[in-house]
GROMACS .gro file of N, CA and C in nm:
model
  447
    1UNK      N    1   3.323  -2.631  -0.387
    1UNK     CA    2   3.222  -2.574  -0.292
    1UNK      C    3   3.102  -2.510  -0.348
    2UNK      N    4   2.984  -2.546  -0.325
    2UNK     CA    5   2.862  -2.475  -0.386
    2UNK      C    6   2.845  -2.327  -0.337
    3UNK      N    7   2.765  -2.262  -0.433
    3UNK     CA    8   2.735  -2.137  -0.398
    3UNK      C    9   2.647  -2.136  -0.288
    4UNK      N   10   2.658  -2.046  -0.182
    4UNK     CA   11   2.581  -2.021  -0.070
    4UNK      C   12   2.431  -1.994  -0.111
    5UNK      N   13   2.336  -2.043  -0.028
    5UNK     CA   14   2.203  -2.020  -0.076
    5UNK      C   15   2.169  -1.866   0.001
    6UNK      N   16   2.101  -1.773  -0.089
    6UNK     CA   17   2.073  -1.637  -0.022
    6UNK      C   18   1.956  -1.653   0.080
    7UNK      N   19   1.985  -1.581   0.177
    7UNK     CA   20   1.872  -1.583   0.293
    7UNK      C   21   1.755  -1.514   0.238
    8UNK      N   22   1.646  -1.557   0.327
    8UNK     CA   23   1.506  -1.474   0.316
    8UNK      C   24   1.495  -1.430   0.446
    9UNK      N   25   1.425  -1.301   0.446
    9UNK     CA   26   1.409  -1.210   0.575
    9UNK      C   27   1.249  -1.199   0.570
   10UNK      N   28   1.183  -1.249   0.678
   10UNK     CA   29   1.037  -1.208   0.664
   10UNK      C   30   1.011  -1.073   0.724
   11UNK      N   31   0.896  -1.008   0.661
   11UNK     CA   32   0.850  -0.902   0.709
   11UNK      C   33   0.683  -0.886   0.723
   12UNK      N   34   0.632  -0.829   0.788
   12UNK     CA   35   0.468  -0.817   0.770
   12UNK      C   36   0.468  -0.693   0.691
   13UNK      N   37   0.369  -0.680   0.598
   13UNK     CA   38   0.332  -0.587   0.509
   13UNK      C   39   0.215  -0.538   0.544
   14UNK      N   40   0.166  -0.406   0.611
   14UNK     CA   41   0.045  -0.349   0.614
   14UNK      C   42   0.017  -0.253   0.507
   15UNK      N   43  -0.081  -0.293   0.437
   15UNK     CA   44  -0.102  -0.220   0.299
   15UNK      C   45  -0.250  -0.206   0.290
   16UNK      N   46  -0.279  -0.116   0.194
   16UNK     CA   47  -0.434  -0.067   0.175
   16UNK      C   48  -0.468  -0.136   0.019
   17UNK      N   49  -0.580  -0.212   0.038
   17UNK     CA   50  -0.628  -0.274  -0.062
   17UNK      C   51  -0.702  -0.175  -0.156
   18UNK      N   52  -0.752  -0.229  -0.284
   18UNK     CA   53  -0.820  -0.161  -0.396
   18UNK      C   54  -0.952  -0.093  -0.319
   19UNK      N   55  -1.020  -0.166  -0.239
   19UNK     CA   56  -1.133  -0.085  -0.181
   19UNK      C   57  -1.105  -0.003  -0.050
   20UNK      N   58  -0.987   0.037  -0.039
   20UNK     CA   59  -0.940   0.112   0.085
   20UNK      C   60  -0.933   0.036   0.213
   21UNK      N   61  -0.931  -0.084   0.226
   21UNK     CA   62  -0.928  -0.160   0.355
   21UNK      C   63  -0.796  -0.188   0.403
   22UNK      N   64  -0.743  -0.170   0.492
   22UNK     CA   65  -0.609  -0.210   0.534
   22UNK      C   66  -0.613  -0.347   0.553
   23UNK      N   67  -0.485  -0.400   0.525
   23UNK     CA   68  -0.474  -0.575   0.544
   23UNK      C   69  -0.332  -0.607   0.571
   24UNK      N   70  -0.298  -0.717   0.618
   24UNK     CA   71  -0.156  -0.734   0.645
   24UNK      C   72  -0.129  -0.893   0.621
   25UNK      N   73  -0.014  -0.897   0.554
   25UNK     CA   74   0.029  -1.034   0.511
   25UNK      C   75   0.169  -1.034   0.535
   26UNK      N   76   0.221  -1.164   0.548
   26UNK     CA   77   0.368  -1.211   0.582
   26UNK      C   78   0.431  -1.208   0.443
   27UNK      N   79   0.546  -1.156   0.418
   27UNK     CA   80   0.627  -1.178   0.298
   27UNK      C   81   0.760  -1.199   0.318
   28UNK      N   82   0.861  -1.210   0.245
   28UNK     CA   83   0.997  -1.215   0.272
   28UNK      C   84   1.082  -1.119   0.163
   29UNK      N   85   1.170  -1.061   0.229
   29UNK     CA   86   1.287  -0.992   0.132
   29UNK      C   87   1.367  -1.119   0.077
   30UNK      N   88   1.381  -1.117  -0.038
   30UNK     CA   89   1.451  -1.229  -0.136
   30UNK      C   90   1.562  -1.193  -0.208
   31UNK      N   91   1.597  -1.076  -0.237
   31UNK     CA   92   1.697  -1.031  -0.325
   31UNK      C   93   1.840  -0.991  -0.275
   32UNK      N   94   1.874  -1.089  -0.192
   32UNK     CA   95   2.004  -1.065  -0.123
   32UNK      C   96   2.117  -1.112  -0.213
   33UNK      N   97   2.245  -1.011  -0.199
   33UNK     CA   98   2.337  -1.028  -0.281
   33UNK      C   99   2.462  -1.062  -0.187
   34UNK      N  100   2.555  -1.128  -0.205
   34UNK     CA  101   2.692  -1.160  -0.096
   34UNK      C  102   2.792  -1.069  -0.173
   35UNK      N  103   2.789  -0.966  -0.092
   35UNK     CA  104   2.894  -0.851  -0.139
   35UNK      C  105   2.925  -0.762  -0.033
   36UNK      N  106   3.041  -0.705  -0.033
   36UNK     CA  107   3.084  -0.605   0.068
   36UNK      C  108   2.979  -0.464   0.050
   37UNK      N  109   2.964  -0.404   0.169
   37UNK     CA  110   2.889  -0.281   0.174
   37UNK      C  111   2.970  -0.192   0.085
   38UNK      N  112   3.098  -0.194   0.081
   38UNK     CA  113   3.170  -0.106   0.005
   38UNK      C  114   3.293  -0.211  -0.028
   39UNK      N  115   3.377  -0.182  -0.127
   39UNK     CA  116   3.514  -0.238  -0.161
   39UNK      C  117   3.611  -0.304  -0.042
   40UNK      N  118   3.596  -0.214   0.055
   40UNK     CA  119   3.690  -0.247   0.180
   40UNK      C  120   3.647  -0.347   0.273
   41UNK      N  121   3.523  -0.386   0.259
   41UNK     CA  122   3.463  -0.457   0.351
   41UNK      C  123   3.443  -0.597   0.316
   42UNK      N  124   3.431  -0.698   0.394
   42UNK     CA  125   3.414  -0.839   0.374
   42UNK      C  126   3.272  -0.850   0.315
   43UNK      N  127   3.261  -0.950   0.222
   43UNK     CA  128   3.115  -0.989   0.169
   43UNK      C  129   3.036  -1.033   0.303
   44UNK      N  130   2.895  -0.987   0.270
   44UNK     CA  131   2.786  -1.038   0.363
   44UNK      C  132   2.667  -1.025   0.277
   45UNK      N  133   2.540  -1.064   0.341
   45UNK     CA  134   2.413  -1.090   0.241
   45UNK      C  135   2.363  -0.925   0.268
   46UNK      N  136   2.351  -0.878   0.152
   46UNK     CA  137   2.276  -0.748   0.134
   46UNK      C  138   2.136  -0.741   0.052
   47UNK      N  139   2.041  -0.676   0.081
   47UNK     CA  140   1.934  -0.652   0.005
   47UNK      C  141   1.897  -0.503   0.001
   48UNK      N  142   1.962  -0.442  -0.090
   48UNK     CA  143   1.938  -0.297  -0.073
   48UNK      C  144   1.796  -0.237  -0.147
   49UNK      N  145   1.758  -0.152  -0.072
   49UNK     CA  146   1.637  -0.084  -0.138
   49UNK      C  147   1.660   0.041  -0.203
   50UNK      N  148   1.556   0.070  -0.288
   50UNK     CA  149   1.576   0.179  -0.377
   50UNK      C  150   1.620   0.289  -0.296
   51UNK      N  151   1.694   0.397  -0.350
   51UNK     CA  152   1.745   0.513  -0.262
   51UNK      C  153   1.617   0.611  -0.239
   52UNK      N  154   1.596   0.668  -0.103
   52UNK     CA  155   1.470   0.745  -0.076
   52UNK      C  156   1.538   0.827   0.039
   53UNK      N  157   1.504   0.943   0.050
   53UNK     CA  158   1.514   1.013   0.176
   53UNK      C  159   1.422   0.949   0.293
   54UNK      N  160   1.476   0.966   0.406
   54UNK     CA  161   1.413   0.904   0.505
   54UNK      C  162   1.433   0.987   0.645
   55UNK      N  163   1.353   0.937   0.748
   55UNK     CA  164   1.343   0.999   0.871
   55UNK      C  165   1.359   0.881   0.971
   56UNK      N  166   1.465   0.875   1.035
   56UNK     CA  167   1.503   0.777   1.150
   56UNK      C  168   1.415   0.816   1.264
   57UNK      N  169   1.347   0.751   1.346
   57UNK     CA  170   1.280   0.779   1.487
   57UNK      C  171   1.309   0.650   1.575
   58UNK      N  172   1.359   0.690   1.690
   58UNK     CA  173   1.358   0.577   1.780
   58UNK      C  174   1.238   0.590   1.877
   59UNK      N  175   1.181   0.475   1.898
   59UNK     CA  176   1.044   0.494   1.962
   59UNK      C  177   1.037   0.388   2.077
   60UNK      N  178   0.992   0.443   2.197
   60UNK     CA  179   0.943   0.357   2.298
   60UNK      C  180   0.792   0.381   2.346
   61UNK      N  181   0.717   0.263   2.329
   61UNK     CA  182   0.587   0.260   2.350
   61UNK      C  183   0.560   0.223   2.501
   62UNK      N  184   0.503   0.285   2.598
   62UNK     CA  185   0.494   0.255   2.751
   62UNK      C  186   0.407   0.137   2.743
   63UNK      N  187   0.401   0.058   2.862
   63UNK     CA  188   0.321  -0.047   2.877
   63UNK      C  189   0.166   0.006   2.876
   64UNK      N  190   0.090  -0.056   2.812
   64UNK     CA  191  -0.049  -0.019   2.824
   64UNK      C  192  -0.086   0.070   2.691
   65UNK      N  193   0.019   0.099   2.626
   65UNK     CA  194  -0.013   0.223   2.515
   65UNK      C  195  -0.104   0.158   2.418
   66UNK      N  196  -0.195   0.234   2.373
   66UNK     CA  197  -0.293   0.201   2.251
   66UNK      C  198  -0.293   0.305   2.144
   67UNK      N  199  -0.261   0.296   2.026
   67UNK     CA  200  -0.238   0.392   1.925
   67UNK      C  201  -0.384   0.417   1.859
   68UNK      N  202  -0.491   0.358   1.895
   68UNK     CA  203  -0.619   0.391   1.844
   68UNK      C  204  -0.617   0.397   1.682
   69UNK      N  205  -0.724   0.389   1.619
   69UNK     CA  206  -0.706   0.365   1.484
   69UNK      C  207  -0.668   0.479   1.404
   70UNK      N  208  -0.549   0.436   1.331
   70UNK     CA  209  -0.474   0.563   1.261
   70UNK      C  210  -0.399   0.482   1.135
   71UNK      N  211  -0.370   0.574   1.040
   71UNK     CA  212  -0.274   0.529   0.930
   71UNK      C  213  -0.135   0.562   0.961
   72UNK      N  214  -0.043   0.482   0.936
   72UNK     CA  215   0.096   0.525   0.924
   72UNK      C  216   0.105   0.655   0.836
   73UNK      N  217   0.202   0.748   0.905
   73UNK     CA  218   0.218   0.880   0.852
   73UNK      C  219   0.269   0.880   0.723
   74UNK      N  220   0.361   0.779   0.684
   74UNK     CA  221   0.425   0.747   0.553
   74UNK      C  222   0.472   0.614   0.542
   75UNK      N  223   0.492   0.562   0.417
   75UNK     CA  224   0.556   0.437   0.443
   75UNK      C  225   0.657   0.422   0.522
   76UNK      N  226   0.667   0.309   0.598
   76UNK     CA  227   0.797   0.313   0.702
   76UNK      C  228   0.834   0.186   0.755
   77UNK      N  229   0.946   0.157   0.752
   77UNK     CA  230   0.993   0.024   0.818
   77UNK      C  231   0.976   0.031   0.959
   78UNK      N  232   0.952  -0.077   1.013
   78UNK     CA  233   0.948  -0.066   1.169
   78UNK      C  234   1.018  -0.205   1.218
   79UNK      N  235   1.136  -0.190   1.295
   79UNK     CA  236   1.201  -0.307   1.351
   79UNK      C  237   1.173  -0.306   1.502
   80UNK      N  238   1.131  -0.414   1.567
   80UNK     CA  239   1.117  -0.422   1.710
   80UNK      C  240   1.262  -0.450   1.767
   81UNK      N  241   1.288  -0.392   1.868
   81UNK     CA  242   1.415  -0.394   1.941
   81UNK      C  243   1.395  -0.473   2.046
   82UNK      N  244   1.296  -0.439   2.138
   82UNK     CA  245   1.256  -0.515   2.270
   82UNK      C  246   1.106  -0.501   2.271
   83UNK      N  247   1.066  -0.583   2.372
   83UNK     CA  248   0.929  -0.579   2.406
   83UNK      C  249   0.826  -0.644   2.304
   84UNK      N  250   0.700  -0.619   2.315
   84UNK     CA  251   0.602  -0.678   2.223
   84UNK      C  252   0.496  -0.581   2.194
   85UNK      N  253   0.444  -0.573   2.069
   85UNK     CA  254   0.328  -0.490   2.021
   85UNK      C  255   0.241  -0.574   1.935
   86UNK      N  256   0.133  -0.520   1.900
   86UNK     CA  257   0.024  -0.571   1.809
   86UNK      C  258   0.000  -0.475   1.712
   87UNK      N  259  -0.052  -0.528   1.588
   87UNK     CA  260  -0.112  -0.428   1.489
   87UNK      C  261  -0.238  -0.507   1.439
   88UNK      N  262  -0.345  -0.446   1.448
   88UNK     CA  263  -0.476  -0.485   1.383
   88UNK      C  264  -0.515  -0.417   1.274
   89UNK      N  265  -0.542  -0.464   1.155
   89UNK     CA  266  -0.589  -0.413   1.048
   89UNK      C  267  -0.731  -0.410   1.035
   90UNK      N  268  -0.791  -0.329   0.937
   90UNK     CA  269  -0.942  -0.306   0.916
   90UNK      C  270  -0.999  -0.459   0.878
   91UNK      N  271  -0.931  -0.537   0.823
   91UNK     CA  272  -0.981  -0.681   0.777
   91UNK      C  273  -1.016  -0.773   0.918
   92UNK      N  274  -0.967  -0.705   1.025
   92UNK     CA  275  -0.980  -0.792   1.152
   92UNK      C  276  -0.860  -0.882   1.194
   93UNK      N  277  -0.754  -0.876   1.090
   93UNK     CA  278  -0.629  -0.948   1.113
   93UNK      C  279  -0.532  -0.881   1.217
   94UNK      N  280  -0.525  -0.968   1.317
   94UNK     CA  281  -0.416  -0.907   1.446
   94UNK      C  282  -0.311  -0.983   1.438
   95UNK      N  283  -0.185  -0.905   1.454
   95UNK     CA  284  -0.050  -0.982   1.451
   95UNK      C  285   0.023  -0.917   1.564
   96UNK      N  286   0.082  -1.009   1.661
   96UNK     CA  287   0.180  -0.958   1.744
   96UNK      C  288   0.323  -0.993   1.713
   97UNK      N  289   0.405  -0.897   1.743
   97UNK     CA  290   0.545  -0.901   1.707
   97UNK      C  291   0.633  -0.856   1.808
   98UNK      N  292   0.746  -0.918   1.804
   98UNK     CA  293   0.866  -0.898   1.894
   98UNK      C  294   0.986  -0.868   1.859
   99UNK      N  295   1.096  -0.884   1.937
   99UNK     CA  296   1.243  -0.837   1.922
   99UNK      C  297   1.276  -0.910   1.779
  100UNK      N  298   1.352  -0.825   1.685
  100UNK     CA  299   1.384  -0.894   1.567
  100UNK      C  300   1.302  -0.908   1.441
  101UNK      N  301   1.168  -0.874   1.461
  101UNK     CA  302   1.087  -0.878   1.369
  101UNK      C  303   1.039  -0.745   1.306
  102UNK      N  304   1.023  -0.753   1.171
  102UNK     CA  305   1.018  -0.646   1.083
  102UNK      C  306   0.875  -0.598   1.014
  103UNK      N  307   0.827  -0.481   1.017
  103UNK     CA  308   0.676  -0.464   0.945
  103UNK      C  309   0.714  -0.329   0.840
  104UNK      N  310   0.647  -0.322   0.740
  104UNK     CA  311   0.637  -0.228   0.639
  104UNK      C  312   0.500  -0.178   0.682
  105UNK      N  313   0.494  -0.033   0.711
  105UNK     CA  314   0.362   0.004   0.736
  105UNK      C  315   0.329   0.100   0.618
  106UNK      N  316   0.219   0.068   0.540
  106UNK     CA  317   0.208   0.149   0.429
  106UNK      C  318   0.052   0.140   0.386
  107UNK      N  319  -0.031   0.170   0.514
  107UNK     CA  320  -0.170   0.180   0.513
  107UNK      C  321  -0.226   0.303   0.476
  108UNK      N  322  -0.149   0.390   0.413
  108UNK     CA  323  -0.211   0.524   0.367
  108UNK      C  324  -0.321   0.522   0.264
  109UNK      N  325  -0.419   0.595   0.257
  109UNK     CA  326  -0.544   0.609   0.171
  109UNK      C  327  -0.643   0.513   0.200
  110UNK      N  328  -0.658   0.465   0.339
  110UNK     CA  329  -0.752   0.396   0.367
  110UNK      C  330  -0.875   0.469   0.367
  111UNK      N  331  -1.001   0.398   0.366
  111UNK     CA  332  -1.145   0.451   0.381
  111UNK      C  333  -1.200   0.426   0.487
  112UNK      N  334  -1.251   0.510   0.572
  112UNK     CA  335  -1.312   0.466   0.701
  112UNK      C  336  -1.435   0.377   0.673
  113UNK      N  337  -1.435   0.263   0.769
  113UNK     CA  338  -1.551   0.158   0.786
  113UNK      C  339  -1.569   0.142   0.918
  114UNK      N  340  -1.699   0.160   0.968
  114UNK     CA  341  -1.737   0.124   1.102
  114UNK      C  342  -1.651   0.180   1.207
  115UNK      N  343  -1.603   0.304   1.164
  115UNK     CA  344  -1.513   0.363   1.294
  115UNK      C  345  -1.367   0.318   1.259
  116UNK      N  346  -1.334   0.240   1.171
  116UNK     CA  347  -1.194   0.197   1.166
  116UNK      C  348  -1.135   0.255   1.032
  117UNK      N  349  -1.011   0.314   1.064
  117UNK     CA  350  -0.945   0.362   0.947
  117UNK      C  351  -0.789   0.353   0.964
  118UNK      N  352  -0.709   0.288   0.891
  118UNK     CA  353  -0.583   0.239   0.884
  118UNK      C  354  -0.568   0.098   0.976
  119UNK      N  355  -0.523   0.138   1.112
  119UNK     CA  356  -0.498   0.004   1.177
  119UNK      C  357  -0.483   0.070   1.345
  120UNK      N  358  -0.497  -0.059   1.418
  120UNK     CA  359  -0.505  -0.024   1.553
  120UNK      C  360  -0.387  -0.090   1.608
  121UNK      N  361  -0.303  -0.020   1.693
  121UNK     CA  362  -0.198  -0.097   1.757
  121UNK      C  363  -0.145  -0.066   1.895
  122UNK      N  364  -0.097  -0.133   1.952
  122UNK     CA  365  -0.068  -0.116   2.097
  122UNK      C  366   0.037  -0.216   2.164
  123UNK      N  367   0.083  -0.211   2.286
  123UNK     CA  368   0.202  -0.278   2.357
  123UNK      C  369   0.133  -0.393   2.397
  124UNK      N  370   0.193  -0.509   2.405
  124UNK     CA  371   0.143  -0.638   2.475
  124UNK      C  372   0.249  -0.660   2.587
  125UNK      N  373   0.191  -0.716   2.704
  125UNK     CA  374   0.271  -0.769   2.813
  125UNK      C  375   0.302  -0.638   2.907
  126UNK      N  376   0.406  -0.677   2.991
  126UNK     CA  377   0.433  -0.588   3.095
  126UNK      C  378   0.570  -0.510   3.085
  127UNK      N  379   0.601  -0.488   2.956
  127UNK     CA  380   0.741  -0.412   2.919
  127UNK      C  381   0.721  -0.334   2.821
  128UNK      N  382   0.794  -0.221   2.810
  128UNK     CA  383   0.781  -0.145   2.693
  128UNK      C  384   0.820  -0.182   2.572
  129UNK      N  385   0.776  -0.130   2.450
  129UNK     CA  386   0.805  -0.185   2.321
  129UNK      C  387   0.898  -0.056   2.260
  130UNK      N  388   1.022  -0.125   2.234
  130UNK     CA  389   1.119  -0.028   2.166
  130UNK      C  390   1.134  -0.065   2.028
  131UNK      N  391   1.152   0.045   1.936
  131UNK     CA  392   1.144   0.001   1.794
  131UNK      C  393   1.236   0.105   1.745
  132UNK      N  394   1.311   0.083   1.597
  132UNK     CA  395   1.351   0.188   1.544
  132UNK      C  396   1.240   0.180   1.406
  133UNK      N  397   1.210   0.312   1.368
  133UNK     CA  398   1.097   0.339   1.279
  133UNK      C  399   1.171   0.428   1.162
  134UNK      N  400   1.197   0.375   1.028
  134UNK     CA  401   1.248   0.463   0.936
  134UNK      C  402   1.155   0.472   0.836
  135UNK      N  403   1.099   0.614   0.836
  135UNK     CA  404   0.998   0.681   0.760
  135UNK      C  405   1.051   0.718   0.631
  136UNK      N  406   0.998   0.677   0.508
  136UNK     CA  407   1.054   0.698   0.364
  136UNK      C  408   0.959   0.801   0.293
  137UNK      N  409   1.046   0.883   0.263
  137UNK     CA  410   0.980   1.001   0.162
  137UNK      C  411   0.945   0.964   0.028
  138UNK      N  412   0.846   0.862   0.024
  138UNK     CA  413   0.809   0.806  -0.116
  138UNK      C  414   0.646   0.828  -0.134
  139UNK      N  415   0.613   0.808  -0.247
  139UNK     CA  416   0.452   0.805  -0.236
  139UNK      C  417   0.410   0.649  -0.212
  140UNK      N  418   0.299   0.641  -0.127
  140UNK     CA  419   0.241   0.508  -0.091
  140UNK      C  420   0.184   0.441  -0.206
  141UNK      N  421   0.172   0.314  -0.209
  141UNK     CA  422   0.115   0.245  -0.300
  141UNK      C  423  -0.041   0.187  -0.252
  142UNK      N  424  -0.100   0.152  -0.344
  142UNK     CA  425  -0.236   0.088  -0.313
  142UNK      C  426  -0.249  -0.042  -0.391
  143UNK      N  427  -0.293  -0.155  -0.298
  143UNK     CA  428  -0.303  -0.283  -0.345
  143UNK      C  429  -0.183  -0.338  -0.416
  144UNK      N  430  -0.079  -0.340  -0.353
  144UNK     CA  431   0.053  -0.387  -0.413
  144UNK      C  432   0.131  -0.472  -0.285
  145UNK      N  433   0.038  -0.550  -0.214
  145UNK     CA  434   0.096  -0.626  -0.107
  145UNK      C  435   0.219  -0.710  -0.167
  146UNK      N  436   0.329  -0.706  -0.059
  146UNK     CA  437   0.446  -0.789  -0.074
  146UNK      C  438   0.538  -0.721  -0.175
  147UNK      N  439   0.523  -0.580  -0.195
  147UNK     CA  440   0.604  -0.516  -0.314
  147UNK      C  441   0.750  -0.525  -0.296
  148UNK      N  442   0.787  -0.534  -0.173
  148UNK     CA  443   0.914  -0.548  -0.129
  148UNK      C  444   0.954  -0.701  -0.141
  149UNK      N  445   1.043  -0.752  -0.228
  149UNK     CA  446   1.079  -0.899  -0.245
  149UNK      C  447   1.228  -0.921  -0.221
   0.00000   0.00000   0.00000
């Protein structure tokens, strides 16, 4: 029997480039290991991030909600649980995401241009968007798109 092929998990990375402009690109988590979470559990695919203090927030964005232009308060993983939302970065790239999709919000240290700083986000459709947001107590990076592999 051959070794199973490790999975890849897509995520959108909203980041700040060297000129202070927010951008977003699709990348994949790729460093999965087939192992138990601890010695007593059956093996599963895990991609462990570096340890960091974090703050978990469950969020419900109401229908019609728009977050206006703003930066993420800290680097944070956002997983969509239900509903849909959009994120538009300063470069004009707009992405809509729905249940099961993942985003890393890391657009700190942007520089205002034409009234835009960070990103614009809001709900899409006629249902609220629910998500789990895991804010990391780490220093944000600049110009490191796709730094999580």
